[in-house]
Amino acid sequence: MAERSEHREQSLGEQSPGKQSLTGATEARGLEALISRAARAGKGPAPVERWNPDFCGDLDMEIKADGTWFYLGTPIGRMPLVQLFSSVLRKDADGKTYLVTPVERVGIRVADAPFIAVEMNVSGTGDDQVITFRTNVGDVVAAGPGRPLRFVDEDETGGLKPYVLVRGRLEALVARPVMYELVEHAEEIDIDGKTMFAVRSGGEVYPIMPAEKLRRLSA
């Protein structure tokens, strides 16, 4: 599988630059070359929110629930390439996720969230507490105004799935080991007259669950 992935990535880009397009490039280097021109590689995300290109169809690319990127059914093994693709991601109001360049917008599939928060750091205490996350593609995000945390009950397992907003409508799912670390910094806080188990960051309070429910689960 690794050899197949490497072969596919190395063989990208036999088309001339003038003929390349996201939907027309069937090999990874063609995609990489095209996106690198839009993404300003190494300089952070591209200004995709300011671009309004035509929709050019869907690409056979998927981000699995564990954050692994697949292209043509094969995992993309090169992290610099994944980071490059992630820099031109955009989730629109229609709920779909796209790779966006100034001239094209193509749809990709996302099983859950496009990013995974794999590490966190806590500084300060009380109202001054700030929780900062690092994603699997290198984003660093401090939860707070404009970058909220939200917690979703996982009905099928009875578990909890925290998400932090990274940019635009793109979120990172907090990895389970990081989630356990996160809830260690939670406390009981009165929110609108109801006692909630919640966590503070950047001057904001993010409810996890009612304190009563937590006591029942812990019994």
PDB file of C-alpha atoms in Angstrom:
ATOM      1  CA  MET A   1       0.000   0.000   0.000  1.00  0.00           C
ATOM      2  CA  ALA A   2       2.837   2.377   0.901  1.00  0.00           C
ATOM      3  CA  GLU A   3       4.595   1.655  -2.401  1.00  0.00           C
ATOM      4  CA  ARG A   4       1.363   2.309  -4.301  1.00  0.00           C
ATOM      5  CA  SER A   5       0.850   5.608  -2.464  1.00  0.00           C
ATOM      6  CA  GLU A   6       4.432   6.720  -3.069  1.00  0.00           C
ATOM      7  CA  HIS A   7       4.220   5.826  -6.742  1.00  0.00           C
ATOM      8  CA  ARG A   8       1.024   7.775  -7.186  1.00  0.00           C
ATOM      9  CA  GLU A   9       2.426  10.858  -5.464  1.00  0.00           C
ATOM     10  CA  GLN A  10       5.715  10.769  -7.323  1.00  0.00           C
ATOM     11  CA  SER A  11       4.046  10.352 -10.702  1.00  0.00           C
ATOM     12  CA  LEU A  12       1.898  13.455 -10.372  1.00  0.00           C
ATOM     13  CA  GLY A  13       2.231  16.183 -12.875  1.00  0.00           C
ATOM     14  CA  GLU A  14       2.973  15.016 -16.355  1.00  0.00           C
ATOM     15  CA  GLN A  15       0.639  17.680 -17.764  1.00  0.00           C
ATOM     16  CA  SER A  16       1.945  21.070 -18.787  1.00  0.00           C
ATOM     17  CA  PRO A  17       1.121  23.863 -16.280  1.00  0.00           C
ATOM     18  CA  GLY A  18      -1.202  25.566 -18.737  1.00  0.00           C
ATOM     19  CA  LYS A  19      -3.345  22.440 -19.019  1.00  0.00           C
ATOM     20  CA  GLN A  20      -3.483  21.490 -15.372  1.00  0.00           C
ATOM     21  CA  SER A  21      -6.738  21.646 -13.443  1.00  0.00           C
ATOM     22  CA  LEU A  22      -7.869  20.132 -10.177  1.00  0.00           C
ATOM     23  CA  THR A  23     -10.340  17.841 -11.899  1.00  0.00           C
ATOM     24  CA  GLY A  24      -8.070  17.134 -14.853  1.00  0.00           C
ATOM     25  CA  ALA A  25      -4.970  16.221 -12.872  1.00  0.00           C
ATOM     26  CA  THR A  26      -5.205  12.492 -12.266  1.00  0.00           C
ATOM     27  CA  GLU A  27      -1.873  12.233 -10.512  1.00  0.00           C
ATOM     28  CA  ALA A  28      -0.767  13.847  -7.271  1.00  0.00           C
ATOM     29  CA  ARG A  29       2.078  16.006  -8.458  1.00  0.00           C
ATOM     30  CA  GLY A  30      -0.260  17.760 -10.892  1.00  0.00           C
ATOM     31  CA  LEU A  31      -2.510  18.578  -7.952  1.00  0.00           C
ATOM     32  CA  GLU A  32       0.442  19.579  -5.819  1.00  0.00           C
ATOM     33  CA  ALA A  33       1.835  21.941  -8.452  1.00  0.00           C
ATOM     34  CA  LEU A  34      -1.490  23.597  -9.054  1.00  0.00           C
ATOM     35  CA  ILE A  35      -2.377  24.056  -5.418  1.00  0.00           C
ATOM     36  CA  SER A  36       1.088  25.299  -4.476  1.00  0.00           C
ATOM     37  CA  ARG A  37       0.546  28.269  -6.780  1.00  0.00           C
ATOM     38  CA  ALA A  38      -2.639  29.165  -4.918  1.00  0.00           C
ATOM     39  CA  ALA A  39      -1.608  28.216  -1.400  1.00  0.00           C
ATOM     40  CA  ARG A  40       1.665  30.114  -1.100  1.00  0.00           C
ATOM     41  CA  ALA A  41       3.215  27.012   0.440  1.00  0.00           C
ATOM     42  CA  GLY A  42       4.765  27.575   3.849  1.00  0.00           C
ATOM     43  CA  LYS A  43       2.966  30.896   4.345  1.00  0.00           C
ATOM     44  CA  GLY A  44      -0.220  29.642   5.950  1.00  0.00           C
ATOM     45  CA  PRO A  45      -3.694  29.110   4.518  1.00  0.00           C
ATOM     46  CA  ALA A  46      -4.631  30.728   1.232  1.00  0.00           C
ATOM     47  CA  PRO A  47      -7.292  33.486   1.273  1.00  0.00           C
ATOM     48  CA  VAL A  48      -9.941  31.058   0.017  1.00  0.00           C
ATOM     49  CA  GLU A  49     -12.808  33.027   1.582  1.00  0.00           C
ATOM     50  CA  ARG A  50     -12.118  35.840  -0.873  1.00  0.00           C
ATOM     51  CA  TRP A  51     -12.244  33.606  -3.948  1.00  0.00           C
ATOM     52  CA  ASN A  52     -15.437  32.771  -5.830  1.00  0.00           C
ATOM     53  CA  PRO A  53     -14.459  30.371  -8.627  1.00  0.00           C
ATOM     54  CA  ASP A  54     -16.856  28.144 -10.547  1.00  0.00           C
ATOM     55  CA  PHE A  55     -17.635  24.667  -9.224  1.00  0.00           C
ATOM     56  CA  CYS A  56     -15.785  22.161 -11.401  1.00  0.00           C
ATOM     57  CA  GLY A  57     -17.077  18.867 -10.040  1.00  0.00           C
ATOM     58  CA  ASP A  58     -15.980  16.449  -7.345  1.00  0.00           C
ATOM     59  CA  LEU A  59     -12.518  15.013  -6.825  1.00  0.00           C
ATOM     60  CA  ASP A  60     -11.899  11.460  -5.616  1.00  0.00           C
ATOM     61  CA  MET A  61     -10.350  12.679  -2.403  1.00  0.00           C
ATOM     62  CA  GLU A  62     -11.536  11.948   1.132  1.00  0.00           C
ATOM     63  CA  ILE A  63     -10.492  12.869   4.658  1.00  0.00           C
ATOM     64  CA  LYS A  64     -11.251   9.910   6.884  1.00  0.00           C
ATOM     65  CA  ALA A  65     -12.528  10.218  10.456  1.00  0.00           C
ATOM     66  CA  ASP A  66      -9.002   9.690  11.819  1.00  0.00           C
ATOM     67  CA  GLY A  67      -7.673  12.607   9.734  1.00  0.00           C
ATOM     68  CA  THR A  68      -5.997  10.459   7.054  1.00  0.00           C
ATOM     69  CA  TRP A  69      -6.248  11.889   3.538  1.00  0.00           C
ATOM     70  CA  PHE A  70      -6.989   9.533   0.643  1.00  0.00           C
ATOM     71  CA  TYR A  71      -6.609  10.261  -3.069  1.00  0.00           C
ATOM     72  CA  LEU A  72      -7.959   7.783  -5.627  1.00  0.00           C
ATOM     73  CA  GLY A  73      -8.498   5.316  -2.775  1.00  0.00           C
ATOM     74  CA  THR A  74      -4.887   5.467  -1.571  1.00  0.00           C
ATOM     75  CA  PRO A  75      -3.584   7.208   1.576  1.00  0.00           C
ATOM     76  CA  ILE A  76      -1.504  10.306   0.904  1.00  0.00           C
ATOM     77  CA  GLY A  77       1.684   9.476   2.744  1.00  0.00           C
ATOM     78  CA  ARG A  78       3.521  12.785   2.423  1.00  0.00           C
ATOM     79  CA  MET A  79       2.618  15.230   5.199  1.00  0.00           C
ATOM     80  CA  PRO A  80       3.878  18.299   3.251  1.00  0.00           C
ATOM     81  CA  LEU A  81       1.404  17.403   0.506  1.00  0.00           C
ATOM     82  CA  VAL A  82      -1.445  17.004   3.010  1.00  0.00           C
ATOM     83  CA  GLN A  83      -0.550  20.360   4.554  1.00  0.00           C
ATOM     84  CA  LEU A  84      -0.575  21.910   1.119  1.00  0.00           C
ATOM     85  CA  PHE A  85      -4.047  20.585   0.369  1.00  0.00           C
ATOM     86  CA  SER A  86      -5.316  21.632   3.795  1.00  0.00           C
ATOM     87  CA  SER A  87      -4.259  25.219   3.150  1.00  0.00           C
ATOM     88  CA  VAL A  88      -6.860  25.592   0.379  1.00  0.00           C
ATOM     89  CA  LEU A  89      -9.759  23.856   2.122  1.00  0.00           C
ATOM     90  CA  ARG A  90     -13.063  25.662   2.534  1.00  0.00           C
ATOM     91  CA  LYS A  91     -16.403  24.541   3.925  1.00  0.00           C
ATOM     92  CA  ASP A  92     -19.301  26.459   2.421  1.00  0.00           C
ATOM     93  CA  ALA A  93     -22.795  27.213   3.684  1.00  0.00           C
ATOM     94  CA  ASP A  94     -24.082  24.180   1.772  1.00  0.00           C
ATOM     95  CA  GLY A  95     -22.224  21.988   4.265  1.00  0.00           C
ATOM     96  CA  LYS A  96     -19.806  20.640   1.662  1.00  0.00           C
ATOM     97  CA  THR A  97     -16.024  20.923   1.763  1.00  0.00           C
ATOM     98  CA  TYR A  98     -14.000  22.065  -1.234  1.00  0.00           C
ATOM     99  CA  LEU A  99     -10.463  22.578  -2.446  1.00  0.00           C
ATOM    100  CA  VAL A 100     -10.450  26.138  -3.736  1.00  0.00           C
ATOM    101  CA  THR A 101      -8.062  28.021  -6.003  1.00  0.00           C
ATOM    102  CA  PRO A 102      -8.672  31.384  -7.685  1.00  0.00           C
ATOM    103  CA  VAL A 103      -9.987  29.583 -10.773  1.00  0.00           C
ATOM    104  CA  GLU A 104     -11.547  26.327  -9.516  1.00  0.00           C
ATOM    105  CA  ARG A 105     -13.643  24.863  -6.715  1.00  0.00           C
ATOM    106  CA  VAL A 106     -13.851  21.074  -6.442  1.00  0.00           C
ATOM    107  CA  GLY A 107     -15.679  18.978  -3.875  1.00  0.00           C
ATOM    108  CA  ILE A 108     -14.038  16.429  -1.611  1.00  0.00           C
ATOM    109  CA  ARG A 109     -15.489  14.059   0.982  1.00  0.00           C
ATOM    110  CA  VAL A 110     -14.968  14.526   4.720  1.00  0.00           C
ATOM    111  CA  ALA A 111     -16.045  11.720   7.045  1.00  0.00           C
ATOM    112  CA  ASP A 112     -16.132  13.880  10.175  1.00  0.00           C
ATOM    113  CA  ALA A 113     -13.954  16.955  10.699  1.00  0.00           C
ATOM    114  CA  PRO A 114     -11.171  17.878   8.255  1.00  0.00           C
ATOM    115  CA  PHE A 115      -8.597  18.265  11.035  1.00  0.00           C
ATOM    116  CA  ILE A 116      -7.657  16.471  14.256  1.00  0.00           C
ATOM    117  CA  ALA A 117      -6.469  18.321  17.367  1.00  0.00           C
ATOM    118  CA  VAL A 118      -3.565  16.152  18.490  1.00  0.00           C
ATOM    119  CA  GLU A 119      -2.029  18.266  21.255  1.00  0.00           C
ATOM    120  CA  MET A 120      -3.104  20.956  23.694  1.00  0.00           C
ATOM    121  CA  ASN A 121      -1.543  23.426  26.088  1.00  0.00           C
ATOM    122  CA  VAL A 122      -3.148  25.300  28.971  1.00  0.00           C
ATOM    123  CA  SER A 123      -1.917  28.628  30.279  1.00  0.00           C
ATOM    124  CA  GLY A 124      -3.361  30.850  32.989  1.00  0.00           C
ATOM    125  CA  THR A 125      -6.183  30.069  35.376  1.00  0.00           C
ATOM    126  CA  GLY A 126      -9.795  31.071  35.894  1.00  0.00           C
ATOM    127  CA  ASP A 127     -11.029  33.745  33.497  1.00  0.00           C
ATOM    128  CA  ASP A 128      -7.463  34.127  32.185  1.00  0.00           C
ATOM    129  CA  GLN A 129      -7.162  30.492  31.175  1.00  0.00           C
ATOM    130  CA  VAL A 130      -6.350  29.873  27.517  1.00  0.00           C
ATOM    131  CA  ILE A 131      -6.413  26.443  25.890  1.00  0.00           C
ATOM    132  CA  THR A 132      -4.375  26.157  22.704  1.00  0.00           C
ATOM    133  CA  PHE A 133      -4.552  23.235  20.297  1.00  0.00           C
ATOM    134  CA  ARG A 134      -2.210  21.949  17.598  1.00  0.00           C
ATOM    135  CA  THR A 135      -3.788  20.099  14.691  1.00  0.00           C
ATOM    136  CA  ASN A 136      -2.445  17.171  12.698  1.00  0.00           C
ATOM    137  CA  VAL A 137      -1.612  19.526   9.810  1.00  0.00           C
ATOM    138  CA  GLY A 138       0.186  22.125  11.933  1.00  0.00           C
ATOM    139  CA  ASP A 139      -2.495  24.711  12.716  1.00  0.00           C
ATOM    140  CA  VAL A 140      -2.220  26.301  16.169  1.00  0.00           C
ATOM    141  CA  VAL A 141      -5.549  27.522  17.522  1.00  0.00           C
ATOM    142  CA  ALA A 142      -6.381  29.163  20.842  1.00  0.00           C
ATOM    143  CA  ALA A 143      -9.984  28.508  21.835  1.00  0.00           C
ATOM    144  CA  GLY A 144     -11.858  31.709  22.576  1.00  0.00           C
ATOM    145  CA  PRO A 145     -13.794  34.436  20.776  1.00  0.00           C
ATOM    146  CA  GLY A 146     -14.041  33.476  17.104  1.00  0.00           C
ATOM    147  CA  ARG A 147     -12.561  30.028  17.799  1.00  0.00           C
ATOM    148  CA  PRO A 148     -15.190  28.295  19.940  1.00  0.00           C
ATOM    149  CA  LEU A 149     -15.207  24.823  21.396  1.00  0.00           C
ATOM    150  CA  ARG A 150     -18.320  22.675  21.079  1.00  0.00           C
ATOM    151  CA  PHE A 151     -19.138  19.287  22.537  1.00  0.00           C
ATOM    152  CA  VAL A 152     -21.309  16.699  20.792  1.00  0.00           C
ATOM    153  CA  ASP A 153     -22.802  13.599  22.411  1.00  0.00           C
ATOM    154  CA  GLU A 154     -21.848  10.460  20.516  1.00  0.00           C
ATOM    155  CA  ASP A 155     -25.124   8.583  20.700  1.00  0.00           C
ATOM    156  CA  GLU A 156     -23.837   5.259  19.379  1.00  0.00           C
ATOM    157  CA  THR A 157     -21.138   4.990  22.062  1.00  0.00           C
ATOM    158  CA  GLY A 158     -22.428   7.283  24.800  1.00  0.00           C
ATOM    159  CA  GLY A 159     -19.170   9.199  24.488  1.00  0.00           C
ATOM    160  CA  LEU A 160     -18.313  12.808  23.836  1.00  0.00           C
ATOM    161  CA  LYS A 161     -16.761  14.451  20.784  1.00  0.00           C
ATOM    162  CA  PRO A 162     -15.245  17.934  21.246  1.00  0.00           C
ATOM    163  CA  TYR A 163     -14.556  20.183  18.264  1.00  0.00           C
ATOM    164  CA  VAL A 164     -12.639  23.449  17.997  1.00  0.00           C
ATOM    165  CA  LEU A 165     -13.117  25.884  15.138  1.00  0.00           C
ATOM    166  CA  VAL A 166      -9.900  26.356  13.178  1.00  0.00           C
ATOM    167  CA  ARG A 167     -10.896  28.830  10.460  1.00  0.00           C
ATOM    168  CA  GLY A 168     -13.940  29.655   8.393  1.00  0.00           C
ATOM    169  CA  ARG A 169     -16.315  26.732   8.974  1.00  0.00           C
ATOM    170  CA  LEU A 170     -13.492  24.195   9.297  1.00  0.00           C
ATOM    171  CA  GLU A 171     -13.236  22.399  12.625  1.00  0.00           C
ATOM    172  CA  ALA A 172     -10.776  20.039  14.284  1.00  0.00           C
ATOM    173  CA  LEU A 173     -12.034  17.013  16.161  1.00  0.00           C
ATOM    174  CA  VAL A 174     -10.197  16.802  19.472  1.00  0.00           C
ATOM    175  CA  ALA A 175      -8.445  13.431  19.601  1.00  0.00           C
ATOM    176  CA  ARG A 176      -9.609  11.198  22.432  1.00  0.00           C
ATOM    177  CA  PRO A 177      -6.375  11.344  24.501  1.00  0.00           C
ATOM    178  CA  VAL A 178      -6.460  15.143  24.195  1.00  0.00           C
ATOM    179  CA  MET A 179     -10.138  15.171  25.146  1.00  0.00           C
ATOM    180  CA  TYR A 180      -9.326  13.394  28.431  1.00  0.00           C
ATOM    181  CA  GLU A 181      -6.713  16.049  29.133  1.00  0.00           C
ATOM    182  CA  LEU A 182      -9.181  18.782  28.209  1.00  0.00           C
ATOM    183  CA  VAL A 183     -11.914  17.666  30.622  1.00  0.00           C
ATOM    184  CA  GLU A 184      -9.386  17.632  33.463  1.00  0.00           C
ATOM    185  CA  HIS A 185      -9.480  21.429  33.196  1.00  0.00           C
ATOM    186  CA  ALA A 186     -13.263  21.634  33.339  1.00  0.00           C
ATOM    187  CA  GLU A 187     -15.256  22.767  36.368  1.00  0.00           C
ATOM    188  CA  GLU A 188     -18.825  23.260  37.504  1.00  0.00           C
ATOM    189  CA  ILE A 189     -20.024  26.682  36.347  1.00  0.00           C
ATOM    190  CA  ASP A 190     -23.436  28.313  36.613  1.00  0.00           C
ATOM    191  CA  ILE A 191     -24.702  29.140  33.113  1.00  0.00           C
ATOM    192  CA  ASP A 192     -28.088  30.852  32.840  1.00  0.00           C
ATOM    193  CA  GLY A 193     -29.140  29.461  36.200  1.00  0.00           C
ATOM    194  CA  LYS A 194     -28.091  25.894  35.415  1.00  0.00           C
ATOM    195  CA  THR A 195     -25.018  24.178  36.820  1.00  0.00           C
ATOM    196  CA  MET A 196     -22.909  22.924  33.940  1.00  0.00           C
ATOM    197  CA  PHE A 197     -19.665  21.007  33.694  1.00  0.00           C
ATOM    198  CA  ALA A 198     -17.751  23.417  31.456  1.00  0.00           C
ATOM    199  CA  VAL A 199     -14.320  24.602  30.423  1.00  0.00           C
ATOM    200  CA  ARG A 200     -12.971  28.140  30.192  1.00  0.00           C
ATOM    201  CA  SER A 201     -10.719  29.540  27.470  1.00  0.00           C
ATOM    202  CA  GLY A 202      -9.982  33.041  26.237  1.00  0.00           C
ATOM    203  CA  GLY A 203     -12.590  34.613  28.503  1.00  0.00           C
ATOM    204  CA  GLU A 204     -15.358  32.325  27.193  1.00  0.00           C
ATOM    205  CA  VAL A 205     -17.137  29.435  28.887  1.00  0.00           C
ATOM    206  CA  TYR A 206     -17.913  26.295  26.879  1.00  0.00           C
ATOM    207  CA  PRO A 207     -20.460  23.885  28.411  1.00  0.00           C
ATOM    208  CA  ILE A 208     -19.710  20.183  28.175  1.00  0.00           C
ATOM    209  CA  MET A 209     -22.784  18.706  29.867  1.00  0.00           C
ATOM    210  CA  PRO A 210     -25.100  19.385  32.810  1.00  0.00           C
ATOM    211  CA  ALA A 211     -23.314  18.709  36.097  1.00  0.00           C
ATOM    212  CA  GLU A 212     -26.178  16.415  37.115  1.00  0.00           C
ATOM    213  CA  LYS A 213     -25.614  14.240  34.068  1.00  0.00           C
ATOM    214  CA  LEU A 214     -21.904  14.010  34.842  1.00  0.00           C
ATOM    215  CA  ARG A 215     -22.664  12.862  38.386  1.00  0.00           C
ATOM    216  CA  ARG A 216     -24.982  10.162  37.026  1.00  0.00           C
ATOM    217  CA  LEU A 217     -22.337   8.963  34.595  1.00  0.00           C
ATOM    218  CA  SER A 218     -19.713   8.933  37.319  1.00  0.00           C
ATOM    219  CA  ALA A 219     -21.852   7.021  39.807  1.00  0.00           C
TER     220      ALA A 219
END
